[in-house]
mmCIF file of C-alpha atoms and ligand atoms in Angstrom:
data_model
loop_
_atom_site.group_PDB
_atom_site.id
_atom_site.type_symbol
_atom_site.label_atom_id
_atom_site.label_comp_id
_atom_site.label_asym_id
_atom_site.label_seq_id
_atom_site.Cartn_x
_atom_site.Cartn_y
_atom_site.Cartn_z
ATOM 1 C CA MET N 1 206.328 149.651 100.597
ATOM 2 C CA THR N 2 208.375 152.101 98.739
ATOM 3 C CA LEU N 3 208.593 156.069 100.195
ATOM 4 C CA ARG N 4 207.667 157.928 97.230
ATOM 5 C CA TYR N 5 206.667 161.736 96.570
ATOM 6 C CA LEU N 6 205.196 164.552 94.231
ATOM 7 C CA THR N 7 204.989 167.973 94.686
ATOM 8 C CA ALA N 8 202.977 170.847 93.136
ATOM 9 C CA GLY N 9 203.056 174.692 92.536
ATOM 10 C CA GLU N 10 204.289 178.334 91.093
ATOM 11 C CA THR N 11 206.494 180.520 93.155
ATOM 12 C CA HIS N 12 203.403 182.698 92.891
ATOM 13 C CA GLY N 13 200.362 180.462 92.841
ATOM 14 C CA PRO N 14 199.130 180.114 96.145
ATOM 15 C CA GLN N 15 200.795 177.544 97.964
ATOM 16 C CA LEU N 16 203.076 174.749 97.477
ATOM 17 C CA THR N 17 201.817 171.065 97.203
ATOM 18 C CA ALA N 18 203.257 167.805 98.561
ATOM 19 C CA ILE N 19 201.376 164.843 98.764
ATOM 20 C CA ILE N 20 203.626 161.806 100.346
ATOM 21 C CA GLU N 21 203.041 157.840 100.551
ATOM 22 C CA GLY N 22 205.190 155.103 102.175
ATOM 23 C CA LEU N 23 205.391 156.356 105.672
ATOM 24 C CA PRO N 24 204.473 154.267 108.727
ATOM 25 C CA SER N 25 201.850 154.376 110.941
ATOM 26 C CA ASN N 26 202.623 156.043 114.691
ATOM 27 C CA LEU N 27 205.440 158.316 113.724
ATOM 28 C CA GLU N 28 204.720 161.134 116.039
ATOM 29 C CA LEU N 29 206.033 164.752 114.283
ATOM 30 C CA ASP N 30 207.143 167.497 116.008
ATOM 31 C CA PHE N 31 205.408 170.667 114.001
ATOM 32 C CA GLU N 32 207.369 173.733 115.589
ATOM 33 C CA ALA N 33 210.822 170.938 114.215
ATOM 34 C CA LEU N 34 208.887 170.470 110.353
ATOM 35 C CA ASN N 35 208.430 174.852 110.792
ATOM 36 C CA PHE N 36 212.265 175.940 112.223
ATOM 37 C CA GLN N 37 213.584 173.524 108.587
ATOM 38 C CA LEU N 38 211.967 175.859 106.886
ATOM 39 C CA GLN N 39 212.360 178.878 108.740
ATOM 40 C CA ARG N 40 216.168 177.977 108.155
ATOM 41 C CA ARG N 41 215.882 177.028 104.076
ATOM 42 C CA GLN N 42 214.499 181.124 104.025
ATOM 43 C CA LYS N 43 217.978 182.443 105.722
ATOM 44 C CA GLY N 44 221.243 182.921 104.924
ATOM 45 C CA HIS N 45 223.597 185.869 104.249
ATOM 46 C CA GLY N 46 222.931 187.154 100.868
ATOM 47 C CA ARG N 47 219.318 186.600 99.854
ATOM 48 C CA GLY N 48 216.611 188.580 98.415
ATOM 49 C CA ARG N 49 213.428 191.116 98.922
ATOM 50 C CA ARG N 50 211.591 186.750 98.631
ATOM 51 C CA MET N 51 212.098 186.315 101.361
ATOM 52 C CA GLN N 52 211.141 189.542 103.980
ATOM 53 C CA ILE N 53 207.763 188.189 102.553
ATOM 54 C CA GLU N 54 207.628 185.233 102.942
ATOM 55 C CA THR N 55 207.407 183.178 106.656
ATOM 56 C CA ASP N 56 207.277 179.310 105.643
ATOM 57 C CA GLU N 57 204.382 176.629 106.918
ATOM 58 C CA ALA N 58 204.058 173.150 106.731
ATOM 59 C CA GLN N 59 200.774 173.322 107.083
ATOM 60 C CA ILE N 60 199.238 169.134 106.970
ATOM 61 C CA VAL N 61 196.246 168.645 105.772
ATOM 62 C CA GLY N 62 196.094 164.712 105.801
ATOM 63 C CA GLY N 63 197.418 161.483 107.428
ATOM 64 C CA VAL N 64 197.995 162.301 110.278
ATOM 65 C CA ARG N 65 195.284 162.756 113.161
ATOM 66 C CA HIS N 66 196.400 163.740 116.634
ATOM 67 C CA GLY N 67 199.962 164.025 116.172
ATOM 68 C CA LYS N 68 200.899 160.610 114.660
ATOM 69 C CA THR N 69 200.860 159.192 111.146
ATOM 70 C CA THR N 70 197.958 157.295 110.793
ATOM 71 C CA GLY N 71 200.326 155.312 106.902
ATOM 72 C CA ALA N 72 197.522 157.573 105.377
ATOM 73 C CA PRO N 73 199.432 159.516 102.333
ATOM 74 C CA VAL N 74 201.227 162.611 104.004
ATOM 75 C CA ALA N 75 199.826 165.686 102.452
ATOM 76 C CA LEU N 76 200.712 169.251 102.919
ATOM 77 C CA VAL N 77 200.560 172.924 101.505
ATOM 78 C CA VAL N 78 203.337 175.994 102.031
ATOM 79 C CA GLU N 79 201.422 178.667 101.537
ATOM 80 C CA ASN N 80 202.857 181.841 99.289
ATOM 81 C CA LYS N 81 202.622 184.574 100.821
ATOM 82 C CA ASP N 82 203.082 186.979 97.556
ATOM 83 C CA TRP N 83 200.054 185.274 96.311
ATOM 84 C CA LYS N 84 198.364 188.055 96.881
ATOM 85 C CA HIS N 85 199.488 190.743 94.475
ATOM 86 C CA TRP N 86 199.402 187.292 92.020
ATOM 87 C CA THR N 87 196.189 186.681 91.987
ATOM 88 C CA THR N 88 195.154 187.725 88.120
ATOM 89 C CA VAL N 89 198.365 186.662 86.742
ATOM 90 C CA MET N 90 198.481 183.490 88.420
ATOM 91 C CA ASN N 91 194.441 182.814 88.322
ATOM 92 C CA VAL N 92 193.458 179.591 87.094
ATOM 93 C CA GLU N 93 190.801 180.849 84.651
ATOM 94 C CA PRO N 94 190.886 182.777 81.917
ATOM 95 C CA ILE N 95 191.899 186.671 82.203
ATOM 96 C CA GLU N 96 190.746 189.754 80.664
ATOM 97 C CA GLY N 97 193.544 191.573 79.095
ATOM 98 C CA GLY N 98 197.227 191.665 77.381
ATOM 99 C CA ASP N 99 200.723 190.555 77.883
ATOM 100 C CA GLU N 100 201.263 192.784 80.323
ATOM 101 C CA ALA N 101 197.812 192.321 82.207
ATOM 102 C CA LYS N 102 199.292 188.409 82.572
ATOM 103 C CA ARG N 103 202.934 189.389 83.056
ATOM 104 C CA ARG N 104 203.669 187.393 80.309
ATOM 105 C CA VAL N 105 207.853 186.575 79.441
ATOM 106 C CA HIS N 106 208.719 186.479 76.350
ATOM 107 C CA ARG N 107 212.570 187.518 77.075
ATOM 108 C CA PRO N 108 214.788 184.083 78.341
ATOM 109 C CA ARG N 109 216.778 184.396 80.415
ATOM 110 C CA PRO N 110 220.434 182.044 80.288
ATOM 111 C CA GLY N 111 220.702 179.793 82.512
ATOM 112 C CA HIS N 112 217.419 179.097 83.628
ATOM 113 C CA ALA N 113 215.423 176.656 81.874
ATOM 114 C CA ASP N 114 213.031 178.926 80.384
ATOM 115 C CA LEU N 115 213.699 178.010 76.492
ATOM 116 C CA ASN N 116 214.019 174.430 76.688
ATOM 117 C CA GLY N 117 210.462 174.080 78.842
ATOM 118 C CA GLY N 118 208.910 176.970 76.757
ATOM 119 C CA MET N 119 209.945 175.219 73.315
ATOM 120 C CA LYS N 120 209.736 171.332 74.895
ATOM 121 C CA TYR N 121 205.562 172.819 76.259
ATOM 122 C CA ASN N 122 205.934 174.991 73.789
ATOM 123 C CA LEU N 123 204.513 177.528 75.506
ATOM 124 C CA LYS N 124 204.388 180.808 74.055
ATOM 125 C CA ASP N 125 204.183 182.285 78.184
ATOM 126 C CA LEU N 126 207.974 180.980 79.671
ATOM 127 C CA ARG N 127 206.508 182.583 83.059
ATOM 128 C CA ASN N 128 204.663 179.245 82.788
ATOM 129 C CA VAL N 129 208.099 177.534 82.981
ATOM 130 C CA LEU N 130 209.476 179.518 85.824
ATOM 131 C CA GLU N 131 206.819 179.802 87.403
ATOM 132 C CA ARG N 132 207.235 176.059 88.704
ATOM 133 C CA SER N 133 210.961 175.629 88.004
ATOM 134 C CA SER N 134 211.899 178.105 90.613
ATOM 135 C CA ALA N 135 213.407 177.764 93.527
ATOM 136 C CA ARG N 136 210.848 178.163 95.767
ATOM 137 C CA GLU N 137 210.232 175.090 95.198
ATOM 138 C CA THR N 138 212.450 173.714 97.776
ATOM 139 C CA ALA N 139 210.313 175.276 100.483
ATOM 140 C CA ALA N 140 208.014 172.076 99.618
ATOM 141 C CA ARG N 141 211.615 169.810 99.549
ATOM 142 C CA VAL N 142 212.265 170.909 102.977
ATOM 143 C CA ALA N 143 209.381 170.069 104.460
ATOM 144 C CA VAL N 144 209.038 166.290 102.753
ATOM 145 C CA GLY N 145 212.758 166.120 103.699
ATOM 146 C CA ALA N 146 212.068 167.411 107.297
ATOM 147 C CA ILE N 147 209.434 164.812 108.426
ATOM 148 C CA ALA N 148 212.262 162.002 107.081
ATOM 149 C CA ARG N 149 214.588 163.305 109.393
ATOM 150 C CA GLN N 150 211.858 163.474 112.157
ATOM 151 C CA PHE N 151 211.309 159.794 110.877
ATOM 152 C CA LEU N 152 215.371 158.809 111.490
ATOM 153 C CA ALA N 153 215.925 160.213 114.148
ATOM 154 C CA LYS N 154 213.519 157.907 116.054
ATOM 155 C CA PHE N 155 216.467 155.948 115.228
ATOM 156 C CA GLY N 156 219.200 157.958 116.727
ATOM 157 C CA VAL N 157 220.036 159.855 112.804
ATOM 158 C CA LYS N 158 221.379 162.846 113.025
ATOM 159 C CA VAL N 159 221.631 165.698 109.924
ATOM 160 C CA ALA N 160 224.726 168.754 109.395
ATOM 161 C CA GLY N 161 224.982 170.962 106.490
ATOM 162 C CA HIS N 162 227.593 173.050 106.324
ATOM 163 C CA VAL N 163 228.658 175.436 103.772
ATOM 164 C CA VAL N 164 232.672 174.759 102.405
ATOM 165 C CA SER N 165 232.596 177.850 99.504
ATOM 166 C CA ILE N 166 231.438 180.736 97.757
ATOM 167 C CA GLY N 167 232.766 181.911 95.020
ATOM 168 C CA ASP N 168 237.256 181.414 95.820
ATOM 169 C CA VAL N 169 236.896 181.502 99.372
ATOM 170 C CA VAL N 170 237.009 178.086 101.516
ATOM 171 C CA ALA N 171 235.845 177.520 105.132
ATOM 172 C CA GLN N 172 238.466 175.800 106.694
ATOM 173 C CA ALA N 173 236.656 172.306 107.855
ATOM 174 C CA PRO N 174 235.383 172.101 110.548
ATOM 175 C CA ASN N 175 236.688 168.108 112.112
ATOM 176 C CA LEU N 176 233.713 168.806 114.593
ATOM 177 C CA PRO N 177 231.497 166.957 116.635
ATOM 178 C CA ILE N 178 228.306 166.804 114.690
ATOM 179 C CA ASP N 179 226.486 168.955 117.180
ATOM 180 C CA GLU N 180 228.971 171.099 117.767
ATOM 181 C CA LEU N 181 228.686 171.411 113.730
ATOM 182 C CA ILE N 182 225.023 171.751 113.938
ATOM 183 C CA GLU N 183 225.309 174.341 116.801
ATOM 184 C CA GLN N 184 227.826 177.197 115.158
ATOM 185 C CA THR N 185 226.700 176.806 111.690
ATOM 186 C CA GLU N 186 222.285 177.705 112.668
ATOM 187 C CA ALA N 187 224.327 180.480 114.276
ATOM 188 C CA SER N 188 226.164 182.113 111.351
ATOM 189 C CA PRO N 189 224.336 184.086 108.697
ATOM 190 C CA VAL N 190 226.462 181.642 105.566
ATOM 191 C CA ARG N 191 226.548 178.208 108.178
ATOM 192 C CA VAL N 192 230.205 178.598 108.375
ATOM 193 C CA VAL N 193 232.012 178.328 111.726
ATOM 194 C CA ASP N 194 235.003 179.056 109.941
ATOM 195 C CA LYS N 195 235.226 182.725 111.595
ATOM 196 C CA ASP N 196 238.155 184.396 109.077
ATOM 197 C CA ALA N 197 235.588 183.043 105.782
ATOM 198 C CA GLU N 198 232.464 183.563 107.289
ATOM 199 C CA GLN N 199 233.532 187.797 106.707
ATOM 200 C CA LYS N 200 235.137 186.847 103.310
ATOM 201 C CA MET N 201 231.921 185.325 102.295
ATOM 202 C CA MET N 202 229.971 188.092 103.264
ATOM 203 C CA ASP N 203 231.870 190.616 101.889
ATOM 204 C CA LEU N 204 231.393 189.125 98.798
ATOM 205 C CA ILE N 205 228.246 188.431 98.609
ATOM 206 C CA ASP N 206 227.924 192.056 98.795
ATOM 207 C CA LYS N 207 230.257 193.037 96.514
ATOM 208 C CA THR N 208 228.432 190.716 93.859
ATOM 209 C CA LYS N 209 225.662 192.215 94.306
ATOM 210 C CA ALA N 210 226.380 196.074 93.967
ATOM 211 C CA ASP N 211 227.628 194.389 90.720
ATOM 212 C CA GLY N 212 224.162 193.579 89.710
ATOM 213 C CA ASP N 213 225.010 189.672 89.878
ATOM 214 C CA SER N 214 225.511 186.600 91.090
ATOM 215 C CA ILE N 215 227.804 183.855 92.636
ATOM 216 C CA GLY N 216 227.582 180.159 94.042
ATOM 217 C CA GLY N 217 229.564 177.388 95.933
ATOM 218 C CA ILE N 218 229.850 174.774 97.423
ATOM 219 C CA VAL N 219 227.574 172.306 100.131
ATOM 220 C CA GLU N 220 228.223 169.683 102.671
ATOM 221 C CA CYS N 221 225.370 167.251 104.378
ATOM 222 C CA ILE N 222 227.277 164.726 106.522
ATOM 223 C CA ILE N 223 224.566 162.094 107.623
ATOM 224 C CA GLU N 224 225.305 159.748 110.909
ATOM 225 C CA GLY N 225 224.057 157.241 112.936
ATOM 226 C CA LEU N 226 223.105 154.656 110.052
ATOM 227 C CA PRO N 227 223.982 150.872 110.317
ATOM 228 C CA VAL N 228 225.988 149.544 107.489
ATOM 229 C CA GLY N 229 224.044 148.131 105.021
ATOM 230 C CA LEU N 230 221.092 150.918 102.961
ATOM 231 C CA GLY N 231 221.208 150.439 100.251
ATOM 232 C CA SER N 232 223.214 147.224 97.657
ATOM 233 C CA HIS N 233 226.502 146.477 95.525
ATOM 234 C CA VAL N 234 223.425 143.938 94.129
ATOM 235 C CA GLN N 235 221.836 145.654 91.156
ATOM 236 C CA TRP N 236 222.590 149.936 89.509
ATOM 237 C CA ASP N 237 219.738 150.790 91.109
ATOM 238 C CA ARG N 238 219.198 150.371 94.112
ATOM 239 C CA LYS N 239 223.173 152.015 95.451
ATOM 240 C CA LEU N 240 222.412 154.055 97.521
ATOM 241 C CA ASP N 241 225.202 156.256 96.715
ATOM 242 C CA GLY N 242 223.307 156.952 93.329
ATOM 243 C CA ARG N 243 220.432 157.534 94.514
ATOM 244 C CA ILE N 244 221.645 160.742 96.630
ATOM 245 C CA ALA N 245 224.076 161.760 93.136
ATOM 246 C CA GLN N 246 220.508 162.080 91.419
ATOM 247 C CA ALA N 247 218.894 163.762 94.391
ATOM 248 C CA VAL N 248 221.070 166.339 94.797
ATOM 249 C CA VAL N 249 222.232 167.181 90.399
ATOM 250 C CA SER N 250 217.781 167.684 90.915
ATOM 251 C CA ILE N 251 218.392 170.805 93.196
ATOM 252 C CA ASN N 252 217.628 173.709 91.490
ATOM 253 C CA ALA N 253 220.846 174.926 90.309
ATOM 254 C CA PHE N 254 223.034 171.735 91.249
ATOM 255 C CA LYS N 255 225.736 170.464 88.281
ATOM 256 C CA GLY N 256 227.437 168.263 90.215
ATOM 257 C CA VAL N 257 227.933 166.295 93.652
ATOM 258 C CA GLU N 258 230.893 164.374 95.489
ATOM 259 C CA ILE N 259 230.527 161.586 97.779
ATOM 260 C CA GLY N 260 233.297 161.746 100.507
ATOM 261 C CA MET N 261 236.911 162.666 98.947
ATOM 262 C CA GLY N 262 234.644 162.872 95.862
ATOM 263 C CA PHE N 263 236.963 164.325 92.648
ATOM 264 C CA GLU N 264 240.091 164.306 94.947
ATOM 265 C CA ALA N 265 240.105 160.356 94.390
ATOM 266 C CA GLY N 266 241.018 160.270 91.159
ATOM 267 C CA ARG N 267 244.448 162.562 91.801
ATOM 268 C CA ILE N 268 246.301 160.789 93.843
ATOM 269 C CA PRO N 269 246.764 156.756 94.636
ATOM 270 C CA GLY N 270 244.135 154.023 95.890
ATOM 271 C CA SER N 271 246.251 153.091 99.416
ATOM 272 C CA GLN N 272 246.410 157.118 100.512
ATOM 273 C CA VAL N 273 242.262 156.700 98.758
ATOM 274 C CA HIS N 274 241.016 153.247 100.623
ATOM 275 C CA ASP N 275 239.713 153.719 104.511
ATOM 276 C CA PRO N 276 241.799 150.240 106.453
ATOM 277 C CA ILE N 277 239.687 147.925 108.045
ATOM 278 C CA MET N 278 239.091 147.949 111.670
ATOM 279 C CA HIS N 279 238.081 146.078 114.254
ATOM 280 C CA SER N 280 237.706 146.470 118.253
ATOM 281 C CA ALA N 281 235.170 144.568 120.827
ATOM 282 C CA ASP N 282 233.292 147.977 121.231
ATOM 283 C CA ARG N 283 232.812 149.605 118.346
ATOM 284 C CA GLY N 284 232.894 145.795 115.981
ATOM 285 C CA PHE N 285 234.077 146.887 112.386
ATOM 286 C CA TYR N 286 234.788 150.269 111.498
ATOM 287 C CA ARG N 287 237.067 152.902 109.039
ATOM 288 C CA ALA N 288 240.187 153.975 110.876
ATOM 289 C CA SER N 289 239.592 156.908 108.005
ATOM 290 C CA ASN N 290 235.984 157.913 105.746
ATOM 291 C CA ASN N 291 237.680 158.899 102.897
ATOM 292 C CA ALA N 292 234.788 156.643 100.912
ATOM 293 C CA GLY N 293 232.261 159.056 102.980
ATOM 294 C CA GLY N 294 230.533 156.187 104.029
ATOM 295 C CA PHE N 295 229.864 154.519 100.805
ATOM 296 C CA GLU N 296 231.819 151.357 99.893
ATOM 297 C CA GLY N 297 229.612 148.751 96.742
ATOM 298 C CA GLY N 298 226.743 151.183 97.063
ATOM 299 C CA MET N 299 225.969 150.796 100.378
ATOM 300 C CA THR N 300 226.838 152.187 103.980
ATOM 301 C CA THR N 301 229.585 151.518 105.426
ATOM 302 C CA GLY N 302 228.410 152.546 108.880
ATOM 303 C CA GLU N 303 230.261 155.422 108.793
ATOM 304 C CA PRO N 304 228.703 158.871 108.259
ATOM 305 C CA ILE N 305 226.850 159.593 104.913
ATOM 306 C CA VAL N 306 229.408 162.547 103.111
ATOM 307 C CA VAL N 307 227.830 164.722 100.148
ATOM 308 C CA ARG N 308 228.869 167.669 98.737
ATOM 309 C CA GLY N 309 226.865 169.244 96.139
ATOM 310 C CA VAL N 310 228.519 172.661 93.804
ATOM 311 C CA MET N 311 225.397 175.125 93.438
ATOM 312 C CA LYS N 312 225.962 177.898 90.027
ATOM 313 C CA PRO N 313 225.431 180.952 90.497
ATOM 314 C CA ILE N 314 221.483 181.815 90.680
ATOM 315 C CA PRO N 315 221.057 182.927 86.665
ATOM 316 C CA THR N 316 218.867 185.477 87.114
ATOM 317 C CA LEU N 317 221.048 188.467 86.880
ATOM 318 C CA TYR N 318 220.398 191.948 87.725
ATOM 319 C CA LYS N 319 223.030 192.366 84.982
ATOM 320 C CA PRO N 320 222.002 190.905 81.971
ATOM 321 C CA LEU N 321 223.777 188.731 79.460
ATOM 322 C CA ALA N 322 222.749 188.314 75.712
ATOM 323 C CA SER N 323 219.630 187.187 74.841
ATOM 324 C CA VAL N 324 217.015 186.265 72.477
ATOM 325 C CA ASP N 325 213.325 187.667 72.182
ATOM 326 C CA ILE N 326 211.748 185.053 70.745
ATOM 327 C CA ASP N 327 208.313 187.110 69.638
ATOM 328 C CA THR N 328 210.642 188.903 68.030
ATOM 329 C CA LYS N 329 214.051 186.118 66.739
ATOM 330 C CA GLU N 330 215.631 190.078 67.919
ATOM 331 C CA PRO N 331 218.625 190.240 70.427
ATOM 332 C CA PHE N 332 218.380 191.942 73.560
ATOM 333 C CA THR N 333 219.678 192.278 77.278
ATOM 334 C CA ALA N 334 217.542 189.862 79.372
ATOM 335 C CA GLN N 335 214.466 191.314 81.625
ATOM 336 C CA VAL N 336 215.480 191.870 85.674
ATOM 337 C CA GLU N 337 213.221 189.885 87.842
ATOM 338 C CA ARG N 338 213.610 190.457 91.367
ATOM 339 C CA SER N 339 216.291 187.622 92.658
ATOM 340 C CA ASP N 340 219.071 186.380 95.107
ATOM 341 C CA ALA N 341 222.954 187.491 94.721
ATOM 342 C CA CYS N 342 223.217 184.262 96.541
ATOM 343 C CA ALA N 343 221.182 181.809 98.086
ATOM 344 C CA VAL N 344 223.999 179.340 98.387
ATOM 345 C CA PRO N 345 223.421 179.269 102.492
ATOM 346 C CA ALA N 346 220.203 178.069 102.012
ATOM 347 C CA ALA N 347 221.354 175.537 99.661
ATOM 348 C CA SER N 348 223.348 173.589 102.434
ATOM 349 C CA VAL N 349 219.780 173.612 104.175
ATOM 350 C CA VAL N 350 217.562 171.901 101.402
ATOM 351 C CA LEU N 351 221.163 169.751 100.801
ATOM 352 C CA GLU N 352 220.784 168.441 103.870
ATOM 353 C CA HIS N 353 216.828 167.776 103.111
ATOM 354 C CA VAL N 354 216.869 165.959 99.611
ATOM 355 C CA VAL N 355 219.670 163.566 101.143
ATOM 356 C CA THR N 356 217.860 162.295 104.105
ATOM 357 C CA TRP N 357 214.946 162.164 102.320
ATOM 358 C CA GLU N 358 216.991 159.360 99.444
ATOM 359 C CA VAL N 359 218.432 157.997 103.380
ATOM 360 C CA ALA N 360 214.832 157.534 104.923
ATOM 361 C CA LYS N 361 214.234 156.297 102.326
ATOM 362 C CA ALA N 362 216.470 153.275 101.427
ATOM 363 C CA PHE N 363 215.557 152.927 105.168
ATOM 364 C CA ILE N 364 212.698 151.850 104.906
ATOM 365 C CA GLU N 365 213.302 149.287 101.797
ATOM 366 C CA LYS N 366 215.685 147.692 104.211
ATOM 367 C CA PHE N 367 213.201 147.677 107.825
ATOM 368 C CA GLY N 368 209.850 147.511 105.442
ATOM 369 C CA GLY N 369 207.085 147.587 107.634
ATOM 370 C CA ASP N 370 203.652 149.203 108.033
ATOM 371 C CA SER N 371 204.109 150.928 111.776
ATOM 372 C CA MET N 372 206.707 151.842 114.414
ATOM 373 C CA GLU N 373 206.727 149.553 115.406
ATOM 374 C CA GLU N 374 207.400 147.211 113.415
ATOM 375 C CA ILE N 375 210.173 149.078 111.878
ATOM 376 C CA GLU N 376 212.321 149.338 115.167
ATOM 377 C CA ALA N 377 211.484 145.201 115.818
ATOM 378 C CA ASN N 378 213.253 144.704 112.705
ATOM 379 C CA VAL N 379 215.785 148.035 113.253
ATOM 380 C CA ARG N 380 216.759 145.444 116.146
ATOM 381 C CA ASN N 381 216.617 142.245 114.878
ATOM 382 C CA TYR N 382 219.587 143.668 112.091
ATOM 383 C CA LEU N 383 221.200 145.170 114.920
ATOM 384 C CA SER N 384 221.809 142.081 116.317
ATOM 385 C CA GLN N 385 222.392 139.733 113.200
ATOM 386 C CA LEU N 386 225.123 142.810 112.860
ATOM 387 C CA GLU N 387 226.448 142.335 116.895
ATOM 388 C CA ALA N 388 226.700 138.148 115.895
ATOM 389 C CA TYR N 389 228.769 138.722 112.738
HETATM 390 C C1 LIG Y 401 212.791 181.233 96.648
HETATM 391 C C2 LIG Y 401 211.739 181.603 95.563
HETATM 392 C C3 LIG Y 401 211.986 182.737 94.107
HETATM 393 C C4 LIG Y 401 213.860 182.834 94.326
HETATM 394 C C5 LIG Y 401 214.579 181.764 94.817
HETATM 395 C C6 LIG Y 401 214.095 181.266 95.708
HETATM 396 O O1 LIG Y 401 210.593 183.648 94.778
HETATM 397 P P1 LIG Y 401 210.785 184.335 93.395
HETATM 398 O O2 LIG Y 401 210.417 183.839 92.680
HETATM 399 O O3 LIG Y 401 209.303 185.064 93.794
HETATM 400 O O4 LIG Y 401 211.201 185.449 92.720
HETATM 401 O O5 LIG Y 401 213.809 184.083 95.669
HETATM 402 O O6 LIG Y 401 214.420 181.348 93.138
HETATM 403 C C7 LIG Y 401 214.961 181.726 92.201
HETATM 404 C C8 LIG Y 401 215.821 183.558 92.623
HETATM 405 C C9 LIG Y 401 215.650 181.088 91.347
HETATM 406 O O7 LIG Y 401 215.412 181.900 89.619
HETATM 407 O O8 LIG Y 401 214.910 180.314 91.084
HETATM 408 C C10 LIG Y 401 212.736 180.576 97.545
HETATM 409 O O9 LIG Y 401 211.768 180.617 98.099
HETATM 410 O O10 LIG Y 401 213.576 179.490 97.909
#
């Protein structure tokens, strides 16, 4: 059984839509917890005006009955409240009027998908590209990941996310038990534990906004409670760390990924990189450190998964960069679109859900089964095999 999903929908269309296929039956869903994750994505210091319009909520329209999955595809929608302002511009039927009525975009923004997408799809209205490439789509990905998170939670798996840095302000590594990390980052407008860095980050975001600019950062996701052996060393596309890396760089504006010690592992000798193997009666096999970020040979080691991603500054700038009009081929300075000065705290929530999805997918591949009961039995069997090893 393969778990998969697709999303559809434009940032100013009526809704975002997602279809998830491959979830087992009898997974009890907590709808409040699902919407809580969507609300987390909307928050953070530096978010723009769009988030004041939206109150994201997932409405499940297929595959769930009386609170439990049935094994059928789960379909969900997240309404765009902003749609009411765009009913003509985004109408699926032909509309009267010219460029103004259509709000045609012919001035591509550097750093966005506008120009490449327009050229590739032969679209002279770049709105057709920007509507879909907007990070609004990450609301659908969080909704999907929130279901994966609930699935994994049934097996004791916990997920946390936090901001490592914004611009040149780096927060001190939190080094907290996962429950405390979750609690403390939740209380921070920039999702950090380090209060000194929190203030500096907020000041930097305010200054960036006042300058008409945008700023990026680095975010980290930690997943605890997974057994040894999700993913595999035997084939390139079974390596779970590789699949996570692909998923992370697919998040809007993400340009790089690190697992565990990441790029630092290329700067210091092996004796300081690799995690010594230990054994004790109560823990079984474990590692003395976790520089590998929970992966060796493309498989989970049983230590927490630690994944970082870097988000570039949002390319929609109030202080526009040079570009070229696709009609006149003349230079201009890009038109201003509403944007966020910094969406890094929100990106940490997106990262959590994107990584969680990949882990849930690997979990279902390993433990198979069409119902929760069947998967639970397979997990129990595997855990006793590990214990006897
Ligand atoms: C976003 C919705 C968007 C932006 C942002 C993320 O709203 P709108 O398209 O109406 O401006 O606020 O996306 C970008 C800035 C971008 O460049 O993609 C959201 O829901 O997160």
